[in-house]
mmCIF file of C-alpha atoms and ligand atoms in Angstrom:
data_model
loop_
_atom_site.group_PDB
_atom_site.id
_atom_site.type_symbol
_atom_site.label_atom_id
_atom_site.label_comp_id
_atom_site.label_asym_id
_atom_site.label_seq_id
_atom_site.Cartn_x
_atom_site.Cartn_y
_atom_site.Cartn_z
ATOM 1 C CA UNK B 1 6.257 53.168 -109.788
ATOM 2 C CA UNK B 2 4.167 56.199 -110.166
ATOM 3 C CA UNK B 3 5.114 59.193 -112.414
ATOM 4 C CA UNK B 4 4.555 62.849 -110.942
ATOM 5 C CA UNK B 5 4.719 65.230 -113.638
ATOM 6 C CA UNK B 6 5.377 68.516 -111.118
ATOM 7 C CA UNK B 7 5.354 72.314 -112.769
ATOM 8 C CA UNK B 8 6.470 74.637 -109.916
ATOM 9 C CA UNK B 9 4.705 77.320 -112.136
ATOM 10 C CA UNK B 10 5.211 81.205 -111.364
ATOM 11 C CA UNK B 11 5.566 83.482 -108.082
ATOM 12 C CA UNK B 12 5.624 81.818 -104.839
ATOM 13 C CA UNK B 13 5.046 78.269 -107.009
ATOM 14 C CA UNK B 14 8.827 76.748 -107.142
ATOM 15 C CA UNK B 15 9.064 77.310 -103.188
ATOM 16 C CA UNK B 16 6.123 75.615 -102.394
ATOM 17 C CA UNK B 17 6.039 72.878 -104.769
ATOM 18 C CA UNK B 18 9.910 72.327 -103.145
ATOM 19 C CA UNK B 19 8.611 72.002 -99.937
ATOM 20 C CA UNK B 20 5.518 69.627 -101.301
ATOM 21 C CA UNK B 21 8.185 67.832 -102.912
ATOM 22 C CA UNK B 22 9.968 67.124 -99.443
ATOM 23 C CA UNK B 23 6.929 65.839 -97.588
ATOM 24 C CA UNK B 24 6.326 63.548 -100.756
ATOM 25 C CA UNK B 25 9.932 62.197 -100.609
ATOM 26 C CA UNK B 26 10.281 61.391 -97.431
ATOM 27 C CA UNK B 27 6.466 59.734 -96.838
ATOM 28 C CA UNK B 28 7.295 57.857 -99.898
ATOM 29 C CA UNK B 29 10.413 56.728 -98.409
ATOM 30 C CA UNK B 30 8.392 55.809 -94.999
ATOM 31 C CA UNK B 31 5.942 53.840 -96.869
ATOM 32 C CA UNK B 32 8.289 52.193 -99.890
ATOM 33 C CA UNK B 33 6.122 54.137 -102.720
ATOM 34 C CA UNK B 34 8.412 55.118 -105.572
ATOM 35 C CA UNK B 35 7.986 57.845 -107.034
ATOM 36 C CA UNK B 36 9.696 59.556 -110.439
ATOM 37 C CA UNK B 37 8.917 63.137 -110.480
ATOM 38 C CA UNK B 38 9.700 65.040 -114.179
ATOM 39 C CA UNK B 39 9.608 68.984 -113.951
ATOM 40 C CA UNK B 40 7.613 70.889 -117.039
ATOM 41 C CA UNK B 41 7.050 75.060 -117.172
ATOM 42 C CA UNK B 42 3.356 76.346 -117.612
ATOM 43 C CA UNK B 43 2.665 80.268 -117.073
ATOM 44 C CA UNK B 44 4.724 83.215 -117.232
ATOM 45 C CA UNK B 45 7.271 81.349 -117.018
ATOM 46 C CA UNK B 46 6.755 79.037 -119.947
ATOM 47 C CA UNK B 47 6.128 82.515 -121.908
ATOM 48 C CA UNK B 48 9.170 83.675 -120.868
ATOM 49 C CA UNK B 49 11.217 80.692 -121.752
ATOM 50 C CA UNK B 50 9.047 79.357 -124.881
ATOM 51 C CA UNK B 51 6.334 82.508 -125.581
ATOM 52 C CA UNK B 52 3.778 80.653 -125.228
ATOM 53 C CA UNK B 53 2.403 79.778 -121.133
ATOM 54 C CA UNK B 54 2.367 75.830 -121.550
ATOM 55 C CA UNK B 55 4.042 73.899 -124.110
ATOM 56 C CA UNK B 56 2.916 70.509 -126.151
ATOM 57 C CA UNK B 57 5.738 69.029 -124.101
ATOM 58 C CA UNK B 58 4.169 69.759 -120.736
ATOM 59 C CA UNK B 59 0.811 68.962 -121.986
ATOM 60 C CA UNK B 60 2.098 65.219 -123.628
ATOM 61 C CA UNK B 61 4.086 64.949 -119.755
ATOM 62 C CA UNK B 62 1.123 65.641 -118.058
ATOM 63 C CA UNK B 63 -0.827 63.009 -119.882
ATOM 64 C CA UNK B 64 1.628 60.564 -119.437
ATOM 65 C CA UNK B 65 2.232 60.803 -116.122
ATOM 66 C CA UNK B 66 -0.174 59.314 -113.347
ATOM 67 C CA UNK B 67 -0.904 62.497 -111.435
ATOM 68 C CA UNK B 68 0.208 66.340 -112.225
ATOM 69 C CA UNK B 69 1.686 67.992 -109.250
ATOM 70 C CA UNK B 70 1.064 72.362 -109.698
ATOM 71 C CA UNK B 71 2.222 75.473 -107.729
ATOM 72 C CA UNK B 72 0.856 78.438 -109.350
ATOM 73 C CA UNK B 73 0.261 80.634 -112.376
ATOM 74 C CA UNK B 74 0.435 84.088 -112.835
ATOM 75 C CA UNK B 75 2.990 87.225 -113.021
ATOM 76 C CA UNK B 76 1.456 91.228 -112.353
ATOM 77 C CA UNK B 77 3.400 92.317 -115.427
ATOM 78 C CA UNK B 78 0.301 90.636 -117.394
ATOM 79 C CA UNK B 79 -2.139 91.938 -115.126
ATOM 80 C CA UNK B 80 -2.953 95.600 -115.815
ATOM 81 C CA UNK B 81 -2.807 94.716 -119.462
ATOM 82 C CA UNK B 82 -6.199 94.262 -120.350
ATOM 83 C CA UNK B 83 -4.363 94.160 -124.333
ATOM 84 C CA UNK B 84 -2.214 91.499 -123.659
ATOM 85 C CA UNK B 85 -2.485 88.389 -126.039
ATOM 86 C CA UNK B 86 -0.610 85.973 -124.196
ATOM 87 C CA UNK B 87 -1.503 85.278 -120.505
ATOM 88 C CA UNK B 88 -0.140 82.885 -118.036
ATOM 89 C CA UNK B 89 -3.701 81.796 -116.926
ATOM 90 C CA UNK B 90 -4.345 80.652 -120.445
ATOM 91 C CA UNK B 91 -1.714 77.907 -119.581
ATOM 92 C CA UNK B 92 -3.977 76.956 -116.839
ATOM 93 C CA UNK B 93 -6.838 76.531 -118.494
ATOM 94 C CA UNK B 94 -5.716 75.152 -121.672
ATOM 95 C CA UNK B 95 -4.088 72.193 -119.324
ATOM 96 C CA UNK B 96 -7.576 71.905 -117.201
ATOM 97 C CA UNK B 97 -9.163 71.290 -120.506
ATOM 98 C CA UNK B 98 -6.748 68.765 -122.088
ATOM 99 C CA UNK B 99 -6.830 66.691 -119.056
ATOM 100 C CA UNK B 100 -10.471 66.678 -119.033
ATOM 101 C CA UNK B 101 -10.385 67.804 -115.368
ATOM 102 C CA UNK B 102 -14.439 68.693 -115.047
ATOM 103 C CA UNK B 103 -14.437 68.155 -111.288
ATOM 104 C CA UNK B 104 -12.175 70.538 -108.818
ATOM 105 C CA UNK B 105 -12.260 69.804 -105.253
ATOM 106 C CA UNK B 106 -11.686 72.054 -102.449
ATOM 107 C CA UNK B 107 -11.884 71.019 -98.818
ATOM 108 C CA UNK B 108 -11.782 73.749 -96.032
ATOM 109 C CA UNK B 109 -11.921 72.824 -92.296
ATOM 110 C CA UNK B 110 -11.333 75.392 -89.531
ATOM 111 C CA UNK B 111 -8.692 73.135 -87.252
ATOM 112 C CA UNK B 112 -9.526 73.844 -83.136
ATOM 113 C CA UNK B 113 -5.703 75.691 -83.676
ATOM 114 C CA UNK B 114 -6.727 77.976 -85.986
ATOM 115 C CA UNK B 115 -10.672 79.337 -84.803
ATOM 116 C CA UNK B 116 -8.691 82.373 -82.943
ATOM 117 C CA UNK B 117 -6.319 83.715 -86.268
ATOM 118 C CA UNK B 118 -9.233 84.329 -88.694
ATOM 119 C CA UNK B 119 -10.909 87.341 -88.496
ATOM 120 C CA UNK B 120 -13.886 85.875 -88.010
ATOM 121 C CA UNK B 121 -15.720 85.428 -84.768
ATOM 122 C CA UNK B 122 -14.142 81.699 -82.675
ATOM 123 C CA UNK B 123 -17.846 80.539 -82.456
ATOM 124 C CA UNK B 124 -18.514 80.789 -85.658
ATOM 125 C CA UNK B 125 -15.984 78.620 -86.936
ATOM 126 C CA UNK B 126 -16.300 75.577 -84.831
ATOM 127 C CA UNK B 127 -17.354 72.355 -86.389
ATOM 128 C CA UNK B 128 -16.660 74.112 -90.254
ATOM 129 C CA UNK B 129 -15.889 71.079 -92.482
ATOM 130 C CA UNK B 130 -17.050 71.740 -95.914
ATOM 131 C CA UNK B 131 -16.314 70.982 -99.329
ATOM 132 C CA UNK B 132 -16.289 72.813 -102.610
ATOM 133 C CA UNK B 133 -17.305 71.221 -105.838
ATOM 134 C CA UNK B 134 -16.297 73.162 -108.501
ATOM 135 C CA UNK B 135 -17.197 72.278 -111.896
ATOM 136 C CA UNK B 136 -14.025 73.418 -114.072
ATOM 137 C CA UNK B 137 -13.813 73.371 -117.537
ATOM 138 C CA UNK B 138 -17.880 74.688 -118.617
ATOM 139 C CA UNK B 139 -19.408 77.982 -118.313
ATOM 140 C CA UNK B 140 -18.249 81.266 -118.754
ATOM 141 C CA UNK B 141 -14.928 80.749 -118.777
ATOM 142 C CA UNK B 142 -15.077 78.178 -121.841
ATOM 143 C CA UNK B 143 -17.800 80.009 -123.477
ATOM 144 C CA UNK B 144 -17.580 81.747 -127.116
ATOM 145 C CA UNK B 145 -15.048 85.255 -126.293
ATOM 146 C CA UNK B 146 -15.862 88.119 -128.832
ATOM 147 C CA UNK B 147 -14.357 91.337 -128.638
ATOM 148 C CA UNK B 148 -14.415 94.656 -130.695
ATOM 149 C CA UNK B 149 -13.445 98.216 -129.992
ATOM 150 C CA UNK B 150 -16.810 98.636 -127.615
ATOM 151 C CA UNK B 151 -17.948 95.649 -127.682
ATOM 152 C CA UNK B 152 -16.913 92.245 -125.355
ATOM 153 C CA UNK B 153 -18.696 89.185 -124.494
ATOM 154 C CA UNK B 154 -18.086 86.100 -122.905
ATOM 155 C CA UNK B 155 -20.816 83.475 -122.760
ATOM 156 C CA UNK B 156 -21.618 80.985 -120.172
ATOM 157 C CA UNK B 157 -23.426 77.489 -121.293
ATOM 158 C CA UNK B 158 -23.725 74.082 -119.827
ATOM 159 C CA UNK B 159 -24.745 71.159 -121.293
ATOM 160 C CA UNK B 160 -26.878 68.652 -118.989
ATOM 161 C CA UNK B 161 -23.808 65.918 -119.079
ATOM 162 C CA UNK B 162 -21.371 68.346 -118.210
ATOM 163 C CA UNK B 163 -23.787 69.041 -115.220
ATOM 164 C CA UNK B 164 -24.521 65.232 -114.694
ATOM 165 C CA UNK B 165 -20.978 63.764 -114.334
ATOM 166 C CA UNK B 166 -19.727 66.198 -111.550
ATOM 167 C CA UNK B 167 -23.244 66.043 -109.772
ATOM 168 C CA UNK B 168 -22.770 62.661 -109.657
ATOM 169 C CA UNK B 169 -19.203 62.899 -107.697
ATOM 170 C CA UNK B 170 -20.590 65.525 -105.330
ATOM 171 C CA UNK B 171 -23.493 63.132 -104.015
ATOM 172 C CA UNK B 172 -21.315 60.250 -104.060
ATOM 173 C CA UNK B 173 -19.123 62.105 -101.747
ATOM 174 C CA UNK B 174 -22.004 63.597 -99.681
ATOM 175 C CA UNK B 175 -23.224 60.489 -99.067
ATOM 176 C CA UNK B 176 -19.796 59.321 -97.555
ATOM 177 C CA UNK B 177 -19.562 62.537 -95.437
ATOM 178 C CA UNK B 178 -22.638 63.948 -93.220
ATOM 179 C CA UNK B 179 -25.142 63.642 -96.136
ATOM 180 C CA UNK B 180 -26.002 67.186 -97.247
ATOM 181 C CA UNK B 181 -25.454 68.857 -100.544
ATOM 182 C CA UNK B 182 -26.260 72.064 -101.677
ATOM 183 C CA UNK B 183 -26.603 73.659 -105.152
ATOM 184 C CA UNK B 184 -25.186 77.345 -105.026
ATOM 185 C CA UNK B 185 -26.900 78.686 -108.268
ATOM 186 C CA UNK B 186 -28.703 82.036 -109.466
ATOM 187 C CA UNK B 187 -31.569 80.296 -110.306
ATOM 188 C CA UNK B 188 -34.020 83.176 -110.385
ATOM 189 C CA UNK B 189 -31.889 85.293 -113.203
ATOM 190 C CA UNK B 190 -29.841 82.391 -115.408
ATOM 191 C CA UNK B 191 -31.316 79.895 -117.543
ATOM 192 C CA UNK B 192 -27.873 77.787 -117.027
ATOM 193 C CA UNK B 193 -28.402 77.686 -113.280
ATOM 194 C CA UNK B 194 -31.857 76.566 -114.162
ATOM 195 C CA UNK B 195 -30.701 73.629 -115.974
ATOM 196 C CA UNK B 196 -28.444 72.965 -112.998
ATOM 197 C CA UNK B 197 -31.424 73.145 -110.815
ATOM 198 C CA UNK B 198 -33.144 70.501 -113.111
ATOM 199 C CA UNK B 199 -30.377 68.300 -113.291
ATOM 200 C CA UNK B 200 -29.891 67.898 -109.545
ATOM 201 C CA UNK B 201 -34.155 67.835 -108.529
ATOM 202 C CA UNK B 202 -33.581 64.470 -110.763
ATOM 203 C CA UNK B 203 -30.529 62.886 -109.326
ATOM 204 C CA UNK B 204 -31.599 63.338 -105.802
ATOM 205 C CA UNK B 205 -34.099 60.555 -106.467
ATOM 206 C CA UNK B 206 -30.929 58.042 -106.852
ATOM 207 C CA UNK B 207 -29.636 59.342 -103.464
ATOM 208 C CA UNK B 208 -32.992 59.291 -101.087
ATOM 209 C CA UNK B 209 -30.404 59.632 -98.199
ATOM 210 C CA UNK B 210 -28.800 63.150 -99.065
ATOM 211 C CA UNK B 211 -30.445 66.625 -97.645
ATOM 212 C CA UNK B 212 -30.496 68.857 -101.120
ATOM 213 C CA UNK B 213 -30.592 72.548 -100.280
ATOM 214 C CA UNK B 214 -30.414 74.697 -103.258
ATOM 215 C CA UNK B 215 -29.274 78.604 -102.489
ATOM 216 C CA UNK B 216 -28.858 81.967 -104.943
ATOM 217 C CA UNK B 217 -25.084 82.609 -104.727
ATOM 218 C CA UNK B 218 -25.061 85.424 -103.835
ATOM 219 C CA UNK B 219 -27.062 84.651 -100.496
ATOM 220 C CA UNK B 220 -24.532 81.422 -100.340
ATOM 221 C CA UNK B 221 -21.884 84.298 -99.929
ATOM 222 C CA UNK B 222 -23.112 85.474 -97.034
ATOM 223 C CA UNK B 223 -24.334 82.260 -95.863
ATOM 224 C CA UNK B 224 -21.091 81.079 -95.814
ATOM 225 C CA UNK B 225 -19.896 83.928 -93.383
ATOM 226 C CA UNK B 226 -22.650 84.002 -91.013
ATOM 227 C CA UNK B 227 -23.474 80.220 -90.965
ATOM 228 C CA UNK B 228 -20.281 78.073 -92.089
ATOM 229 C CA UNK B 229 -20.990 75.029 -90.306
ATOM 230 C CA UNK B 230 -24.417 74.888 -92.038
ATOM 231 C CA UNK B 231 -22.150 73.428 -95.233
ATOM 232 C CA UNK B 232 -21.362 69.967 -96.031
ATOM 233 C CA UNK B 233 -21.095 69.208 -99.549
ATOM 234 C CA UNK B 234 -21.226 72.313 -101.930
ATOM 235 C CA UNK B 235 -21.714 71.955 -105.940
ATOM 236 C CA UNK B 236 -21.279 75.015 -107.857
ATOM 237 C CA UNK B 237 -20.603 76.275 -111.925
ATOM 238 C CA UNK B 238 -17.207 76.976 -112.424
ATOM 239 C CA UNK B 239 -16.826 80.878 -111.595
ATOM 240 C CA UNK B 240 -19.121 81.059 -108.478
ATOM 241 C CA UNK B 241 -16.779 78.085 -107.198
ATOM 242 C CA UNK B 242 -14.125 80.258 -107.993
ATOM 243 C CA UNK B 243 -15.482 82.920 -106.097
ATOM 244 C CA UNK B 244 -16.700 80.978 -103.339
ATOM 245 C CA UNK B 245 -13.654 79.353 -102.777
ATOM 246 C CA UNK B 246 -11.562 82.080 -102.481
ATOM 247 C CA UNK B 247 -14.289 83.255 -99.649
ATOM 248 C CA UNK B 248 -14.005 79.799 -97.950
ATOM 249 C CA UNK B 249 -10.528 79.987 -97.311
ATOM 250 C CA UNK B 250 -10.757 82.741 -94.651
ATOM 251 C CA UNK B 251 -12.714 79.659 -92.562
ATOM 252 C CA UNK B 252 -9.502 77.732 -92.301
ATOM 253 C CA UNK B 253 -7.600 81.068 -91.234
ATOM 254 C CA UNK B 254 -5.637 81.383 -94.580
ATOM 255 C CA UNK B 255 -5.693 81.215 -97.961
ATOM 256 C CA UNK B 256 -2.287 79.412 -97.334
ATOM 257 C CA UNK B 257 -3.956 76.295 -96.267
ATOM 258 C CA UNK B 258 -6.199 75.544 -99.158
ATOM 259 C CA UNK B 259 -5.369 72.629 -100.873
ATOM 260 C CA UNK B 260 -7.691 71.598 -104.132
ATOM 261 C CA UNK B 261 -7.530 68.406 -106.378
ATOM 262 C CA UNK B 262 -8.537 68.462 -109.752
ATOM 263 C CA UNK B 263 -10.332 65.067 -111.135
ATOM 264 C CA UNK B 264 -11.228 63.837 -114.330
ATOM 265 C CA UNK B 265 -11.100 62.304 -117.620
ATOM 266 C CA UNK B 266 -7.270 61.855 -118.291
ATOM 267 C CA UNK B 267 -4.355 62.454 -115.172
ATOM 268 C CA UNK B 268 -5.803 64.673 -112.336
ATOM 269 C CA UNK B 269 -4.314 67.177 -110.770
ATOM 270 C CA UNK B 270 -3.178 68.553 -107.620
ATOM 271 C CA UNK B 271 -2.606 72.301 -106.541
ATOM 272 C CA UNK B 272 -3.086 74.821 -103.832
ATOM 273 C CA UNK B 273 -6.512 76.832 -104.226
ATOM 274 C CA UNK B 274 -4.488 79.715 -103.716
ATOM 275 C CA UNK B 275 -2.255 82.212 -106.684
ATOM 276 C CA UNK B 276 1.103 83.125 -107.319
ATOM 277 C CA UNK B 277 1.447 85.771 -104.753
ATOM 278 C CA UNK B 278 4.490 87.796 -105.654
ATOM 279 C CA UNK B 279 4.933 90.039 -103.223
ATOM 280 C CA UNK B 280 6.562 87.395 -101.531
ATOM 281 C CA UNK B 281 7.833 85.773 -103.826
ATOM 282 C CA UNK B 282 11.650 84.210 -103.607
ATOM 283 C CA UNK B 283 11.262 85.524 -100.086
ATOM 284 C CA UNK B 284 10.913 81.964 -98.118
ATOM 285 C CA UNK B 285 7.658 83.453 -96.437
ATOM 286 C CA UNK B 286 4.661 81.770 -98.259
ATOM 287 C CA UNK B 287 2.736 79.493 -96.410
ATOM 288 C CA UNK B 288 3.926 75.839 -97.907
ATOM 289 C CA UNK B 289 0.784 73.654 -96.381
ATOM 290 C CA UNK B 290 -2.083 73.991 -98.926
ATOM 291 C CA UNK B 291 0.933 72.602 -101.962
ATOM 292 C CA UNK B 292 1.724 69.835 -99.241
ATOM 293 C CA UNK B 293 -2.120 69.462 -98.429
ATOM 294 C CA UNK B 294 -2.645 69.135 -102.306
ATOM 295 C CA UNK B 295 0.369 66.167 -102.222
ATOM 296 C CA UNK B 296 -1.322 64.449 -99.818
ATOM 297 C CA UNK B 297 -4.755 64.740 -101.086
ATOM 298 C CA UNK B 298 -2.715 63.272 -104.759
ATOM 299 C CA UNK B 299 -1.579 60.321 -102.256
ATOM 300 C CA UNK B 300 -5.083 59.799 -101.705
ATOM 301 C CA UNK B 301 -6.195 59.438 -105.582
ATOM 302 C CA UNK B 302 -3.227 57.209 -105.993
ATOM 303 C CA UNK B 303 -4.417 54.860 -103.144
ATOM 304 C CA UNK B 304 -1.998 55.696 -100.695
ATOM 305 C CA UNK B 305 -4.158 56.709 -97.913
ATOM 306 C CA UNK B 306 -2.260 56.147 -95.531
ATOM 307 C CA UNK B 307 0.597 57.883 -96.785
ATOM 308 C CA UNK B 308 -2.170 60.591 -97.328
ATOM 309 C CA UNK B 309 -2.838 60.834 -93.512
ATOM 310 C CA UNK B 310 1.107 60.797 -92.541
ATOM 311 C CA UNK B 311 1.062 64.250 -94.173
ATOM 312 C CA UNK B 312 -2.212 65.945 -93.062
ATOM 313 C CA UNK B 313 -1.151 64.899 -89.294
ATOM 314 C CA UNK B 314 2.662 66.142 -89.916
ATOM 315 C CA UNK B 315 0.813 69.824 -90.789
ATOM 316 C CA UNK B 316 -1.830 69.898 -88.333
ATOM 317 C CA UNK B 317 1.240 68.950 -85.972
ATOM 318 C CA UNK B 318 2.972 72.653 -87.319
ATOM 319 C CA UNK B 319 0.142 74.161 -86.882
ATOM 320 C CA UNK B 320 -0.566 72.873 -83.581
ATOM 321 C CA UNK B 321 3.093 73.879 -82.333
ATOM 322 C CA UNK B 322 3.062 76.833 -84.311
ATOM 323 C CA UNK B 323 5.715 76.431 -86.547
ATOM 324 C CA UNK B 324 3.876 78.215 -89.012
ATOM 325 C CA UNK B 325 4.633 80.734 -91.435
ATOM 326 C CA UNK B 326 3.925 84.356 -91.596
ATOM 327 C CA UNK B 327 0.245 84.687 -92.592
ATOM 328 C CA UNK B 328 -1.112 82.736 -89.945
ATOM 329 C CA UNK B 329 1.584 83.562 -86.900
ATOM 330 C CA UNK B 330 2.881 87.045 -86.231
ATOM 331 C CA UNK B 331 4.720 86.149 -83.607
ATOM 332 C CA UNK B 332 7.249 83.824 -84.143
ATOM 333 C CA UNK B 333 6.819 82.999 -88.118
ATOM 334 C CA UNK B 334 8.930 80.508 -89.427
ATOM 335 C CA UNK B 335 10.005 80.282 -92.731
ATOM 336 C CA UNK B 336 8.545 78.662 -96.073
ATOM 337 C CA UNK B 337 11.233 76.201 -95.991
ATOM 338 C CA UNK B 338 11.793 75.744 -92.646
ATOM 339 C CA UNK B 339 7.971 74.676 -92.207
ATOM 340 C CA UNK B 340 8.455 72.190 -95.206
ATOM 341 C CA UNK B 341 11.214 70.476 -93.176
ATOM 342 C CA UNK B 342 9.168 70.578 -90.275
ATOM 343 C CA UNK B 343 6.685 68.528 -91.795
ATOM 344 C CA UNK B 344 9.571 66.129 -93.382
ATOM 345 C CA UNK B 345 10.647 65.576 -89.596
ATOM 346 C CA UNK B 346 7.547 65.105 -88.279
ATOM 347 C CA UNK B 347 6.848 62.325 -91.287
ATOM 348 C CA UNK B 348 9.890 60.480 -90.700
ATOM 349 C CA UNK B 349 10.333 60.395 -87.410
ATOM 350 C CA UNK B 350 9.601 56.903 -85.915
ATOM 351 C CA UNK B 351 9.125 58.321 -82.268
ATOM 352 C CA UNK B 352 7.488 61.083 -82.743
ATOM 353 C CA UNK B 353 9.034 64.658 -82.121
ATOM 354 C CA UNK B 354 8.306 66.368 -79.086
ATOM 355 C CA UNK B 355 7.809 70.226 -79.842
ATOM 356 C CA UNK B 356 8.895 71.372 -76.744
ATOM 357 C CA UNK B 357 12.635 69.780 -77.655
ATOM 358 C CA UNK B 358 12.462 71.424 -81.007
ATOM 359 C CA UNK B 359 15.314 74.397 -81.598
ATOM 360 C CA UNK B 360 13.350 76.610 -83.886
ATOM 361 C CA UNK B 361 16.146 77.871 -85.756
ATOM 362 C CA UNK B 362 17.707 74.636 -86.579
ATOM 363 C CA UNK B 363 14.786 71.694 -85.537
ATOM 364 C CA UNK B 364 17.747 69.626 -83.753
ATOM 365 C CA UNK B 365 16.345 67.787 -81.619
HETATM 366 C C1 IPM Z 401 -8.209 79.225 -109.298
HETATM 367 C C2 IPM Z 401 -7.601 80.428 -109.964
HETATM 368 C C3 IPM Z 401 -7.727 80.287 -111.471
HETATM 369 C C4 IPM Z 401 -9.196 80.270 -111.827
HETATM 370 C C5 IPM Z 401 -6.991 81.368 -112.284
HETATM 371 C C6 IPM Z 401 -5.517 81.402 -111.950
HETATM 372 C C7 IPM Z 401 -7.190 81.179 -113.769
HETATM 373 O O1 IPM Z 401 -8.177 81.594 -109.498
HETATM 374 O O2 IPM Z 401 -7.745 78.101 -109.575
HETATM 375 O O3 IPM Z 401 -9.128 79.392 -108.513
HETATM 376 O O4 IPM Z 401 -9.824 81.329 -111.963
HETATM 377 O O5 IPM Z 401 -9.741 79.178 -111.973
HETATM 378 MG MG1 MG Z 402 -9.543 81.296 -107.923
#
């Protein structure tokens, strides 16, 4: 039996975690995995409920479970309050911390469905199959915060082991995919991207078989939009990941389909790359695959790979047929939920469902 400890979070967060939540139940039915799922709050949320965004309860579930399942974090009441004490995101971070989650994985393929609904150029996109490692709990967003009436700073260091241990992942897993890895750093202005530079010149000698490239981020930004398919592995500090990631995700056609998994120390952790995004909010519109994508990819880590695949293929499937939600189909969008149970169907079904015999508004077959 493996515990889930799942916090549905703020914003679009409890619909798509419901619909991860679906796929999860019915693959682990499929496959005889049993699962016990225990729901905790972390970000506004939490602050609403308990003032502060996560709580030592969720923090002792998390730890206790085997993997954390996450929607997402984040309310606009907080964010035009550059005074506020309490924010959701510190819920976030505190949690990425206490796990120990240094390494945060983000995979983004353009699918042959989807090179036509980005707003990028069809040729451009095909053969993108990339992935993002994204150191998580260093730099400047860990760093010393000081703050006086004109006066804020927020400071960014590394230390070589913090560099060394996700480094280590990120060739690993370049040497299992097509062998490349490349540094994104600002090596010509920042003595931390120096050390990174360092750090990686002497690992490469363990892995003779992987192409380094190192690039300045901010060419790597544009790289990434003239040139995607250039990418294999990519290791990067924790905010250009951030940034970079965020840029990535208009190669797979939508934010929406972003999954990321979150690996370290204690429990990892599984959650869509993508935020709470309240406009839609409670609406049934948001896009449900990257929180499904993230399930499966927490299959994976659990070593149920092929529970793992049942899911990927069950999306690609909607997004092959188009039953696809509103940011990626202005046609004929279907709903939030009504994607989730698309994917259910698709998992359980023994023969597999035909699309063409699929009643959109109710799936009967
Ligand atoms: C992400 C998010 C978070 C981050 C926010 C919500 C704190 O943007 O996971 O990419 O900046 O890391
Ligand atoms: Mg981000």
């Amino acid at each position: 039996m493996k515990k889930i400890a799942v916090l549905p979070g703020d914003g679009i967060g409890p619909e798509v975690i419901g619909q991860a939540r679906k796929a999860l139940e019915t693959v682990a039915d499929k496959h005889d995995i049993e699962l016990k799922f225990s729901c905790h709050a972390i970000g506004a949320c939490s602050i609403d409920k308990y003032g502060v965004p996560i709580t030592e309860e969720t923090i002792k579930a998390c730890l206790n479970a085997d993997a954390v399942l996450l929607g997402a974090i984040g309310d606009p009441k907080y964010d035009n309050d550059p005074s506020a004490k309490i924010r959701p995101e510190q819920g976030l971070l505190t949690l990425r911390k206490e796990l120990g989650l240094y390494a945060n994985i983000r995979p983004v393929r353009c699918s042959d469905f989807m090179v036509d609904k980005t707003p990028l150029k069809p040729e451009m996109l095909k053969g993108v199959d990339l992935v993002i490692y994204r150191e998580l709990i260093g730099g400047i967003y860990f760093g010393k915060k000081e703050k006086s009436d004109d006066f804020a700073s927020d400071l960014c260091k590394y230390h070589d082991f913090e560099i060394d241990r996700i480094a280590k992942q990120a060739f690993i897993t370049a040497q299992q995919r097509r062998k490349k890895l490349t540094l994104v750093d600002k090596a010509n202005v920042l003595e931390t991207s120096r050390l990174w530079r360092s750090r990686i010149q002497e690992m490469s000698k363990d892995f003779p078989d992987v192409q380094v490239d190192y690039l300045y981020v901010d060419n790597a930004a544009m790289q990434l939009i003239i040139n995607p398919a250039q990418f294999d592995v990519i290791l990067t500090e924790n905010m250009f990941g951030d940034i970079l990631s965020d840029e990535a995700s208009v190669l797979a056609g939508s934010l929406g389909l972003l999954p990321s998994a979150s690996i370290g120390t204690a429990t990892s952790l599984f959650e869509p790359s993508h935020g709470s995004y309240p406009q839609v909010a409670n609406l049934d519109k948001a896009n449900p695959a990257a929180t499904i994508l993230s399930a499966a990819m927490l299959l994976d880590h659990l070593g149920y790979p092929d529970a793992g695949t049942d899911i990927r293929e069950a999306v690609d499937w909607c997004i092959q047929h188009q039953f696809t939600t509103e940011d990626i189909n202005d046609t004929n969008p279907v709903s939030c939920g009504m994607m989730g149970d698309m994917v259910a169907v698709r998992i359980s079904e023994e023969e597999h469902v035909q699309p063409n015999k699929v009643n959109r508004e109710t799936f009967y077959i």
